[in-house]
Amino acid sequence: MPFLLAPKLIEQGATHTKAAKFEKHVVVSNRLVTGQNPASATGVAEGIVKLFTPVAV
């Protein structure tokens, strides 16, 4: 890849957050769920399940 992803996203107006290396870090923004690394897999799955779980009215 001819560029680093994080700086390019920031250049385009994104907000970038991160955790220390090998620490889990999950961000849920509206319908987008992202994880920093494999340690974040469980948190990403939980975020997706939460998005698909109906809210009781």
Short mmCIF file of C-alpha atoms in Angstrom, two decimals:
data_model
loop_
_atom_site.label_atom_id
_atom_site.label_comp_id
_atom_site.label_asym_id
_atom_site.label_seq_id
_atom_site.Cartn_x
_atom_site.Cartn_y
_atom_site.Cartn_z
CA MET A 1 0.00 0.00 0.00
CA PRO A 2 1.49 3.38 -0.93
CA PHE A 3 0.13 5.12 2.19
CA LEU A 4 -0.64 4.49 5.88
CA LEU A 5 -4.34 4.07 6.56
CA ALA A 6 -4.77 6.11 9.78
CA PRO A 7 -3.19 9.35 8.50
CA LYS A 8 -5.13 9.07 5.24
CA LEU A 9 -8.43 8.63 7.10
CA ILE A 10 -7.65 11.60 9.36
CA GLU A 11 -6.82 13.65 6.26
CA GLN A 12 -10.31 12.81 4.98
CA GLY A 13 -11.97 13.96 8.23
CA ALA A 14 -12.17 10.73 10.22
CA THR A 15 -11.68 10.52 13.97
CA HIS A 16 -8.99 7.97 14.81
CA THR A 17 -8.60 6.43 18.26
CA LYS A 18 -6.32 3.61 19.33
CA ALA A 19 -5.23 1.50 22.26
CA ALA A 20 -1.78 0.25 23.16
CA LYS A 21 -0.34 -2.54 21.04
CA PHE A 22 -2.09 -5.90 21.53
CA GLU A 23 -4.86 -4.33 23.66
CA LYS A 24 -8.47 -4.65 22.54
CA HIS A 25 -10.14 -1.52 21.21
CA VAL A 26 -13.64 -1.45 19.72
CA VAL A 27 -15.54 1.58 18.46
CA VAL A 28 -19.23 1.59 17.53
CA SER A 29 -20.38 4.61 15.53
CA ASN A 30 -23.95 4.47 14.30
CA ARG A 31 -23.98 1.26 12.25
CA LEU A 32 -20.20 0.92 11.89
CA VAL A 33 -18.31 -1.40 14.25
CA THR A 34 -14.52 -1.48 14.08
CA GLY A 35 -11.82 -3.32 16.02
CA GLN A 36 -8.12 -2.53 16.23
CA ASN A 37 -6.71 -6.06 16.14
CA PRO A 38 -7.54 -9.75 16.71
CA ALA A 39 -7.87 -9.12 20.47
CA SER A 40 -10.91 -6.97 19.59
CA ALA A 41 -12.82 -9.76 17.80
CA THR A 42 -15.14 -10.59 20.70
CA GLY A 43 -15.97 -6.93 21.27
CA VAL A 44 -16.68 -6.41 17.57
CA ALA A 45 -19.01 -9.42 17.57
CA GLU A 46 -20.80 -8.11 20.67
CA GLY A 47 -21.17 -4.68 19.03
CA ILE A 48 -22.71 -6.23 15.92
CA VAL A 49 -25.12 -8.36 17.97
CA LYS A 50 -26.17 -5.25 19.91
CA LEU A 51 -26.90 -3.43 16.63
CA PHE A 52 -29.15 -6.26 15.47
CA THR A 53 -30.96 -6.71 18.79
CA PRO A 54 -34.40 -5.05 18.73
CA VAL A 55 -34.99 -2.33 21.31
CA ALA A 56 -38.06 -2.88 23.51
CA VAL A 57 -40.52 0.01 23.27
#
